[in-house]
């Protein structure tokens, strides 16, 4: 389980895009706290304090102690963080209020371990088809990712969600067991052709070069023959000299 981190927030009375823009210009960002059977609570959070508390470790699997001014501290799960695509500024965050004794449904990333033998030894292509799976578990059992060892995968082999090693006492897999997570396929036809072409190019160039040299030699021979043959003009004076 990820270590609980304390975040301080303030209740936010107004909403809307213009209000959110003004809020961000002051160094804060808007957020929402929600939970099953509870009314959503809009909040605003200081971005600098938020990033410092998280220590650069922002994901959707961090349990926080959220202290809203004038209210009790709540246990929440950082559900989603939106960033500006260029500046990386925090634009919005969702906090999911949880009970530490009740199971929740959550998506946990899949982390691939090792290099498939089908790729390293046979030129296959690794296909990462499903990057996270959905499970049900207690908040205390939330992990950052599930490790999947792909080292033994050869061309044509695959691993499905049901192949992920999960502790049945902690996790219930919600994702369908037969959904492929990762597979190793044969080299694509275009890539295979490119490899064959690259391997054949030196021989083709050599053949062309040899053909070119033969043509050059043939031309030189013809030229030499032309130079050795006397012209008609040169032959006439010789004939006159003979009559004399």
PDB file of C-alpha atoms in Angstrom:
ATOM      1  CA  UNK A   1       0.000   0.000   0.000  1.00  0.00           C
ATOM      2  CA  UNK A   2       1.198   3.486  -0.835  1.00  0.00           C
ATOM      3  CA  UNK A   3       2.059   5.673   2.130  1.00  0.00           C
ATOM      4  CA  UNK A   4      -0.705   8.075   3.120  1.00  0.00           C
ATOM      5  CA  UNK A   5       0.154  11.689   2.371  1.00  0.00           C
ATOM      6  CA  UNK A   6      -1.543  14.724   3.866  1.00  0.00           C
ATOM      7  CA  UNK A   7      -3.025  17.316   1.514  1.00  0.00           C
ATOM      8  CA  UNK A   8      -4.656  20.546   2.674  1.00  0.00           C
ATOM      9  CA  UNK A   9      -7.522  22.003   0.643  1.00  0.00           C
ATOM     10  CA  UNK A  10     -10.245  24.628   0.913  1.00  0.00           C
ATOM     11  CA  UNK A  11     -13.899  24.310   0.012  1.00  0.00           C
ATOM     12  CA  UNK A  12     -14.687  25.971  -3.317  1.00  0.00           C
ATOM     13  CA  UNK A  13     -17.960  27.857  -3.568  1.00  0.00           C
ATOM     14  CA  UNK A  14     -18.005  28.829  -7.238  1.00  0.00           C
ATOM     15  CA  UNK A  15     -17.322  26.807 -10.372  1.00  0.00           C
ATOM     16  CA  UNK A  16     -16.962  27.309 -14.112  1.00  0.00           C
ATOM     17  CA  UNK A  17     -14.118  27.577 -16.606  1.00  0.00           C
ATOM     18  CA  UNK A  18     -13.511  31.292 -16.056  1.00  0.00           C
ATOM     19  CA  UNK A  19     -13.382  30.825 -12.288  1.00  0.00           C
ATOM     20  CA  UNK A  20     -10.971  27.904 -12.706  1.00  0.00           C
ATOM     21  CA  UNK A  21      -8.661  29.981 -14.920  1.00  0.00           C
ATOM     22  CA  UNK A  22      -8.538  32.781 -12.355  1.00  0.00           C
ATOM     23  CA  UNK A  23      -7.882  30.226  -9.636  1.00  0.00           C
ATOM     24  CA  UNK A  24      -4.925  28.736 -11.524  1.00  0.00           C
ATOM     25  CA  UNK A  25      -3.393  32.185 -11.976  1.00  0.00           C
ATOM     26  CA  UNK A  26      -3.182  32.431  -8.171  1.00  0.00           C
ATOM     27  CA  UNK A  27      -1.162  29.204  -7.930  1.00  0.00           C
ATOM     28  CA  UNK A  28      -4.085  26.941  -7.054  1.00  0.00           C
ATOM     29  CA  UNK A  29      -6.135  24.427  -9.012  1.00  0.00           C
ATOM     30  CA  UNK A  30      -9.715  23.164  -8.712  1.00  0.00           C
ATOM     31  CA  UNK A  31     -10.644  19.664  -7.580  1.00  0.00           C
ATOM     32  CA  UNK A  32     -13.631  17.576  -6.603  1.00  0.00           C
ATOM     33  CA  UNK A  33     -14.108  15.139  -3.729  1.00  0.00           C
ATOM     34  CA  UNK A  34     -16.740  12.471  -4.247  1.00  0.00           C
ATOM     35  CA  UNK A  35     -17.788   9.180  -2.733  1.00  0.00           C
ATOM     36  CA  UNK A  36     -20.553   6.613  -2.992  1.00  0.00           C
ATOM     37  CA  UNK A  37     -23.730   7.993  -1.470  1.00  0.00           C
ATOM     38  CA  UNK A  38     -22.114  11.364  -0.748  1.00  0.00           C
ATOM     39  CA  UNK A  39     -22.600  14.792  -2.280  1.00  0.00           C
ATOM     40  CA  UNK A  40     -19.570  15.875  -4.364  1.00  0.00           C
ATOM     41  CA  UNK A  41     -17.527  18.574  -2.648  1.00  0.00           C
ATOM     42  CA  UNK A  42     -15.668  21.114  -4.854  1.00  0.00           C
ATOM     43  CA  UNK A  43     -12.264  22.108  -3.443  1.00  0.00           C
ATOM     44  CA  UNK A  44      -9.234  24.169  -4.348  1.00  0.00           C
ATOM     45  CA  UNK A  45      -5.648  23.101  -3.667  1.00  0.00           C
ATOM     46  CA  UNK A  46      -2.346  24.955  -3.649  1.00  0.00           C
ATOM     47  CA  UNK A  47      -0.348  23.478  -6.521  1.00  0.00           C
ATOM     48  CA  UNK A  48       3.107  23.972  -4.990  1.00  0.00           C
ATOM     49  CA  UNK A  49       2.107  22.334  -1.685  1.00  0.00           C
ATOM     50  CA  UNK A  50       0.389  19.518  -3.569  1.00  0.00           C
ATOM     51  CA  UNK A  51       3.425  18.707  -5.711  1.00  0.00           C
ATOM     52  CA  UNK A  52       5.791  18.984  -2.751  1.00  0.00           C
ATOM     53  CA  UNK A  53       3.696  16.599  -0.657  1.00  0.00           C
ATOM     54  CA  UNK A  54       3.570  14.037  -3.466  1.00  0.00           C
ATOM     55  CA  UNK A  55       7.284  14.400  -4.165  1.00  0.00           C
ATOM     56  CA  UNK A  56       6.790  14.098  -7.923  1.00  0.00           C
ATOM     57  CA  UNK A  57       5.063  10.734  -7.439  1.00  0.00           C
ATOM     58  CA  UNK A  58       1.726  11.472  -9.071  1.00  0.00           C
ATOM     59  CA  UNK A  59      -0.430   8.571 -10.170  1.00  0.00           C
ATOM     60  CA  UNK A  60      -3.953   7.324  -9.645  1.00  0.00           C
ATOM     61  CA  UNK A  61      -3.088   4.976  -6.803  1.00  0.00           C
ATOM     62  CA  UNK A  62      -2.023   7.220  -3.949  1.00  0.00           C
ATOM     63  CA  UNK A  63      -4.005   7.234  -0.715  1.00  0.00           C
ATOM     64  CA  UNK A  64      -4.182  10.685   0.831  1.00  0.00           C
ATOM     65  CA  UNK A  65      -5.317  12.243   4.059  1.00  0.00           C
ATOM     66  CA  UNK A  66      -7.298  15.168   2.677  1.00  0.00           C
ATOM     67  CA  UNK A  67      -7.849  17.970   5.180  1.00  0.00           C
ATOM     68  CA  UNK A  68     -10.512  20.426   4.070  1.00  0.00           C
ATOM     69  CA  UNK A  69     -10.499  23.613   6.162  1.00  0.00           C
ATOM     70  CA  UNK A  70     -13.211  23.443   8.832  1.00  0.00           C
ATOM     71  CA  UNK A  71     -13.964  19.747   8.157  1.00  0.00           C
ATOM     72  CA  UNK A  72     -12.727  16.359   9.314  1.00  0.00           C
ATOM     73  CA  UNK A  73      -9.778  14.724   7.592  1.00  0.00           C
ATOM     74  CA  UNK A  74     -10.920  12.303   4.900  1.00  0.00           C
ATOM     75  CA  UNK A  75      -9.218   9.233   3.496  1.00  0.00           C
ATOM     76  CA  UNK A  76      -9.237   9.675  -0.270  1.00  0.00           C
ATOM     77  CA  UNK A  77      -7.753   8.021  -3.301  1.00  0.00           C
ATOM     78  CA  UNK A  78      -6.145  10.313  -5.867  1.00  0.00           C
ATOM     79  CA  UNK A  79      -8.328   9.200  -8.748  1.00  0.00           C
ATOM     80  CA  UNK A  80      -7.264  11.446 -11.598  1.00  0.00           C
ATOM     81  CA  UNK A  81      -4.910  14.380 -12.218  1.00  0.00           C
ATOM     82  CA  UNK A  82      -5.165  16.492 -15.367  1.00  0.00           C
ATOM     83  CA  UNK A  83      -2.128  18.404 -16.608  1.00  0.00           C
ATOM     84  CA  UNK A  84      -1.598  21.135 -19.173  1.00  0.00           C
ATOM     85  CA  UNK A  85      -0.093  19.409 -22.252  1.00  0.00           C
ATOM     86  CA  UNK A  86       2.708  21.966 -22.616  1.00  0.00           C
ATOM     87  CA  UNK A  87       3.431  23.524 -19.216  1.00  0.00           C
ATOM     88  CA  UNK A  88       2.513  20.409 -17.167  1.00  0.00           C
ATOM     89  CA  UNK A  89       0.590  22.680 -14.799  1.00  0.00           C
ATOM     90  CA  UNK A  90      -2.022  20.836 -12.722  1.00  0.00           C
ATOM     91  CA  UNK A  91      -5.430  21.734 -14.126  1.00  0.00           C
ATOM     92  CA  UNK A  92      -7.766  19.593 -12.052  1.00  0.00           C
ATOM     93  CA  UNK A  93      -7.798  16.638  -9.656  1.00  0.00           C
ATOM     94  CA  UNK A  94     -10.411  14.097  -8.584  1.00  0.00           C
ATOM     95  CA  UNK A  95     -10.344  12.691  -5.057  1.00  0.00           C
ATOM     96  CA  UNK A  96     -12.358   9.559  -4.258  1.00  0.00           C
ATOM     97  CA  UNK A  97     -13.361   9.288  -0.593  1.00  0.00           C
ATOM     98  CA  UNK A  98     -12.886   5.716   0.619  1.00  0.00           C
ATOM     99  CA  UNK A  99     -13.327   3.458   3.614  1.00  0.00           C
ATOM    100  CA  UNK A 100     -10.243   1.511   4.640  1.00  0.00           C
ATOM    101  CA  UNK A 101     -12.420  -1.516   5.458  1.00  0.00           C
ATOM    102  CA  UNK A 102     -14.438  -1.655   2.234  1.00  0.00           C
ATOM    103  CA  UNK A 103     -13.238  -3.058  -1.080  1.00  0.00           C
ATOM    104  CA  UNK A 104     -13.171  -0.788  -4.086  1.00  0.00           C
ATOM    105  CA  UNK A 105     -12.863  -1.349  -7.814  1.00  0.00           C
ATOM    106  CA  UNK A 106      -9.711   0.096  -9.316  1.00  0.00           C
ATOM    107  CA  UNK A 107      -7.583  -0.090 -12.450  1.00  0.00           C
ATOM    108  CA  UNK A 108      -3.973  -1.084 -11.795  1.00  0.00           C
ATOM    109  CA  UNK A 109      -1.244  -0.796 -14.480  1.00  0.00           C
ATOM    110  CA  UNK A 110       0.578  -3.820 -15.868  1.00  0.00           C
ATOM    111  CA  UNK A 111       4.390  -3.683 -15.774  1.00  0.00           C
ATOM    112  CA  UNK A 112       6.258  -5.943 -18.197  1.00  0.00           C
ATOM    113  CA  UNK A 113       9.424  -7.624 -16.923  1.00  0.00           C
ATOM    114  CA  UNK A 114      12.147  -9.132 -19.127  1.00  0.00           C
ATOM    115  CA  UNK A 115      12.708  -9.396 -22.887  1.00  0.00           C
ATOM    116  CA  UNK A 116      10.756 -12.070 -24.811  1.00  0.00           C
ATOM    117  CA  UNK A 117      12.903 -14.789 -26.396  1.00  0.00           C
ATOM    118  CA  UNK A 118      10.745 -14.478 -29.500  1.00  0.00           C
ATOM    119  CA  UNK A 119      11.943 -10.897 -29.897  1.00  0.00           C
ATOM    120  CA  UNK A 120      15.595 -11.171 -28.900  1.00  0.00           C
ATOM    121  CA  UNK A 121      16.351 -14.432 -30.738  1.00  0.00           C
ATOM    122  CA  UNK A 122      13.782 -14.699 -33.516  1.00  0.00           C
ATOM    123  CA  UNK A 123      13.078 -11.103 -34.530  1.00  0.00           C
ATOM    124  CA  UNK A 124       9.463 -11.102 -33.366  1.00  0.00           C
ATOM    125  CA  UNK A 125       7.434  -8.027 -32.412  1.00  0.00           C
ATOM    126  CA  UNK A 126       6.237  -7.422 -28.837  1.00  0.00           C
ATOM    127  CA  UNK A 127       2.630  -6.188 -28.662  1.00  0.00           C
ATOM    128  CA  UNK A 128       1.518  -4.582 -25.382  1.00  0.00           C
ATOM    129  CA  UNK A 129      -2.252  -4.902 -25.779  1.00  0.00           C
ATOM    130  CA  UNK A 130      -3.692  -4.141 -22.333  1.00  0.00           C
ATOM    131  CA  UNK A 131      -1.810  -1.744 -20.092  1.00  0.00           C
ATOM    132  CA  UNK A 132      -3.984  -2.013 -16.990  1.00  0.00           C
ATOM    133  CA  UNK A 133      -6.458  -4.444 -15.458  1.00  0.00           C
ATOM    134  CA  UNK A 134      -9.426  -3.834 -13.198  1.00  0.00           C
ATOM    135  CA  UNK A 135      -9.558  -5.519  -9.790  1.00  0.00           C
ATOM    136  CA  UNK A 136     -11.470  -5.282  -6.552  1.00  0.00           C
ATOM    137  CA  UNK A 137      -9.450  -4.976  -3.340  1.00  0.00           C
ATOM    138  CA  UNK A 138      -9.127  -3.154  -0.049  1.00  0.00           C
ATOM    139  CA  UNK A 139      -7.386   0.246  -0.126  1.00  0.00           C
ATOM    140  CA  UNK A 140      -4.567  -1.265   1.945  1.00  0.00           C
ATOM    141  CA  UNK A 141      -3.856  -3.741  -0.873  1.00  0.00           C
ATOM    142  CA  UNK A 142      -3.534  -1.197  -3.666  1.00  0.00           C
ATOM    143  CA  UNK A 143      -0.210  -1.501  -5.510  1.00  0.00           C
ATOM    144  CA  UNK A 144       1.331   0.680  -8.164  1.00  0.00           C
ATOM    145  CA  UNK A 145       1.424  -2.127 -10.764  1.00  0.00           C
ATOM    146  CA  UNK A 146       1.234  -5.869 -11.376  1.00  0.00           C
ATOM    147  CA  UNK A 147       4.478  -7.369 -12.714  1.00  0.00           C
ATOM    148  CA  UNK A 148       4.175  -9.725 -15.684  1.00  0.00           C
ATOM    149  CA  UNK A 149       7.244 -11.736 -16.753  1.00  0.00           C
ATOM    150  CA  UNK A 150       7.375 -11.997 -20.563  1.00  0.00           C
ATOM    151  CA  UNK A 151      10.845 -13.555 -20.886  1.00  0.00           C
ATOM    152  CA  UNK A 152       9.615 -17.007 -21.999  1.00  0.00           C
ATOM    153  CA  UNK A 153       7.260 -15.729 -24.716  1.00  0.00           C
ATOM    154  CA  UNK A 154       8.129 -16.993 -28.183  1.00  0.00           C
ATOM    155  CA  UNK A 155       6.601 -16.005 -31.509  1.00  0.00           C
ATOM    156  CA  UNK A 156       2.882 -16.756 -31.470  1.00  0.00           C
ATOM    157  CA  UNK A 157       2.638 -16.857 -27.663  1.00  0.00           C
ATOM    158  CA  UNK A 158       0.569 -14.515 -25.507  1.00  0.00           C
ATOM    159  CA  UNK A 159      -0.432 -13.833 -21.916  1.00  0.00           C
ATOM    160  CA  UNK A 160      -3.992 -13.000 -20.919  1.00  0.00           C
ATOM    161  CA  UNK A 161      -5.411 -11.179 -17.905  1.00  0.00           C
ATOM    162  CA  UNK A 162      -6.090 -14.528 -16.261  1.00  0.00           C
ATOM    163  CA  UNK A 163      -2.375 -15.361 -16.425  1.00  0.00           C
ATOM    164  CA  UNK A 164      -1.426 -12.490 -14.114  1.00  0.00           C
ATOM    165  CA  UNK A 165      -0.366 -13.866 -10.749  1.00  0.00           C
ATOM    166  CA  UNK A 166      -2.750 -12.337  -8.204  1.00  0.00           C
ATOM    167  CA  UNK A 167      -3.231 -13.223  -4.560  1.00  0.00           C
ATOM    168  CA  UNK A 168      -6.858 -14.502  -4.488  1.00  0.00           C
ATOM    169  CA  UNK A 169      -7.118 -13.526  -0.823  1.00  0.00           C
ATOM    170  CA  UNK A 170      -6.577  -9.878  -1.770  1.00  0.00           C
ATOM    171  CA  UNK A 171      -7.659  -9.374  -5.355  1.00  0.00           C
ATOM    172  CA  UNK A 172     -10.684 -10.246  -7.451  1.00  0.00           C
ATOM    173  CA  UNK A 173     -10.026  -9.854 -11.166  1.00  0.00           C
ATOM    174  CA  UNK A 174     -12.811  -7.901 -12.858  1.00  0.00           C
ATOM    175  CA  UNK A 175     -11.244  -7.758 -16.330  1.00  0.00           C
ATOM    176  CA  UNK A 176     -12.226 -10.784 -18.446  1.00  0.00           C
ATOM    177  CA  UNK A 177      -9.626 -13.523 -17.995  1.00  0.00           C
ATOM    178  CA  UNK A 178      -9.324 -14.268 -21.733  1.00  0.00           C
ATOM    179  CA  UNK A 179      -8.424 -10.716 -22.771  1.00  0.00           C
ATOM    180  CA  UNK A 180      -4.869 -10.664 -24.132  1.00  0.00           C
ATOM    181  CA  UNK A 181      -2.437  -8.468 -22.231  1.00  0.00           C
ATOM    182  CA  UNK A 182       0.735  -9.049 -24.239  1.00  0.00           C
ATOM    183  CA  UNK A 183       1.700 -11.118 -27.302  1.00  0.00           C
ATOM    184  CA  UNK A 184       4.691 -11.735 -29.531  1.00  0.00           C
ATOM    185  CA  UNK A 185       3.943 -11.776 -33.254  1.00  0.00           C
ATOM    186  CA  UNK A 186       6.040 -12.732 -36.275  1.00  0.00           C
ATOM    187  CA  UNK A 187       7.978  -9.960 -38.060  1.00  0.00           C
ATOM    188  CA  UNK A 188       5.739  -7.898 -40.300  1.00  0.00           C
ATOM    189  CA  UNK A 189       5.935  -8.723 -44.003  1.00  0.00           C
ATOM    190  CA  UNK A 190       7.216  -5.270 -44.915  1.00  0.00           C
ATOM    191  CA  UNK A 191      10.002  -5.471 -42.331  1.00  0.00           C
ATOM    192  CA  UNK A 192      10.969  -8.964 -43.473  1.00  0.00           C
ATOM    193  CA  UNK A 193      11.185  -7.769 -47.084  1.00  0.00           C
ATOM    194  CA  UNK A 194      13.280  -4.799 -46.022  1.00  0.00           C
ATOM    195  CA  UNK A 195      15.704  -7.113 -44.246  1.00  0.00           C
ATOM    196  CA  UNK A 196      15.950  -9.410 -47.292  1.00  0.00           C
ATOM    197  CA  UNK A 197      16.471  -6.427 -49.609  1.00  0.00           C
ATOM    198  CA  UNK A 198      19.168  -4.982 -47.358  1.00  0.00           C
ATOM    199  CA  UNK A 199      20.969  -8.329 -47.318  1.00  0.00           C
ATOM    200  CA  UNK A 200      20.818  -8.661 -51.136  1.00  0.00           C
ATOM    201  CA  UNK A 201      21.890  -5.097 -51.983  1.00  0.00           C
ATOM    202  CA  UNK A 202      25.698  -5.656 -51.781  1.00  0.00           C
ATOM    203  CA  UNK A 203      25.523  -8.499 -54.339  1.00  0.00           C
ATOM    204  CA  UNK A 204      23.314  -6.505 -56.689  1.00  0.00           C
ATOM    205  CA  UNK A 205      25.637  -3.530 -56.555  1.00  0.00           C
ATOM    206  CA  UNK A 206      28.620  -5.795 -57.204  1.00  0.00           C
ATOM    207  CA  UNK A 207      26.906  -7.358 -60.213  1.00  0.00           C
ATOM    208  CA  UNK A 208      26.044  -3.940 -61.620  1.00  0.00           C
ATOM    209  CA  UNK A 209      29.596  -2.784 -61.073  1.00  0.00           C
ATOM    210  CA  UNK A 210      31.019  -5.814 -62.888  1.00  0.00           C
ATOM    211  CA  UNK A 211      28.575  -5.318 -65.749  1.00  0.00           C
ATOM    212  CA  UNK A 212      29.584  -1.663 -65.962  1.00  0.00           C
ATOM    213  CA  UNK A 213      33.250  -2.583 -66.063  1.00  0.00           C
ATOM    214  CA  UNK A 214      32.601  -5.080 -68.872  1.00  0.00           C
ATOM    215  CA  UNK A 215      30.759  -2.470 -70.912  1.00  0.00           C
ATOM    216  CA  UNK A 216      33.559   0.013 -70.323  1.00  0.00           C
ATOM    217  CA  UNK A 217      36.132  -2.555 -71.485  1.00  0.00           C
ATOM    218  CA  UNK A 218      34.071  -3.314 -74.572  1.00  0.00           C
ATOM    219  CA  UNK A 219      33.837   0.377 -75.424  1.00  0.00           C
ATOM    220  CA  UNK A 220      37.581   0.784 -74.951  1.00  0.00           C
ATOM    221  CA  UNK A 221      38.186  -2.162 -77.304  1.00  0.00           C
ATOM    222  CA  UNK A 222      35.971  -0.657 -79.955  1.00  0.00           C
ATOM    223  CA  UNK A 223      37.717   2.678 -79.574  1.00  0.00           C
ATOM    224  CA  UNK A 224      41.103   1.008 -79.899  1.00  0.00           C
ATOM    225  CA  UNK A 225      39.911  -0.778 -83.020  1.00  0.00           C
ATOM    226  CA  UNK A 226      38.755   2.459 -84.583  1.00  0.00           C
ATOM    227  CA  UNK A 227      42.087   4.128 -83.884  1.00  0.00           C
ATOM    228  CA  UNK A 228      44.034   1.228 -85.469  1.00  0.00           C
ATOM    229  CA  UNK A 229      42.001   1.310 -88.721  1.00  0.00           C
ATOM    230  CA  UNK A 230      43.361   3.899 -91.181  1.00  0.00           C
ATOM    231  CA  UNK A 231      40.946   6.323 -92.735  1.00  0.00           C
ATOM    232  CA  UNK A 232      40.177   6.469 -96.462  1.00  0.00           C
ATOM    233  CA  UNK A 233      41.910   9.835 -96.793  1.00  0.00           C
ATOM    234  CA  UNK A 234      45.110   8.454 -95.341  1.00  0.00           C
ATOM    235  CA  UNK A 235      45.013   5.531 -97.788  1.00  0.00           C
ATOM    236  CA  UNK A 236      44.746   7.664-101.003  1.00  0.00           C
ATOM    237  CA  UNK A 237      48.174   9.321-100.781  1.00  0.00           C
ATOM    238  CA  UNK A 238      49.719   5.928-100.246  1.00  0.00           C
ATOM    239  CA  UNK A 239      48.112   4.659-103.470  1.00  0.00           C
ATOM    240  CA  UNK A 240      49.464   7.660-105.485  1.00  0.00           C
ATOM    241  CA  UNK A 241      52.933   7.075-104.114  1.00  0.00           C
ATOM    242  CA  UNK A 242      52.746   3.497-105.296  1.00  0.00           C
ATOM    243  CA  UNK A 243      51.965   4.555-108.917  1.00  0.00           C
ATOM    244  CA  UNK A 244      54.903   6.861-108.928  1.00  0.00           C
TER     245      UNK A 244
END
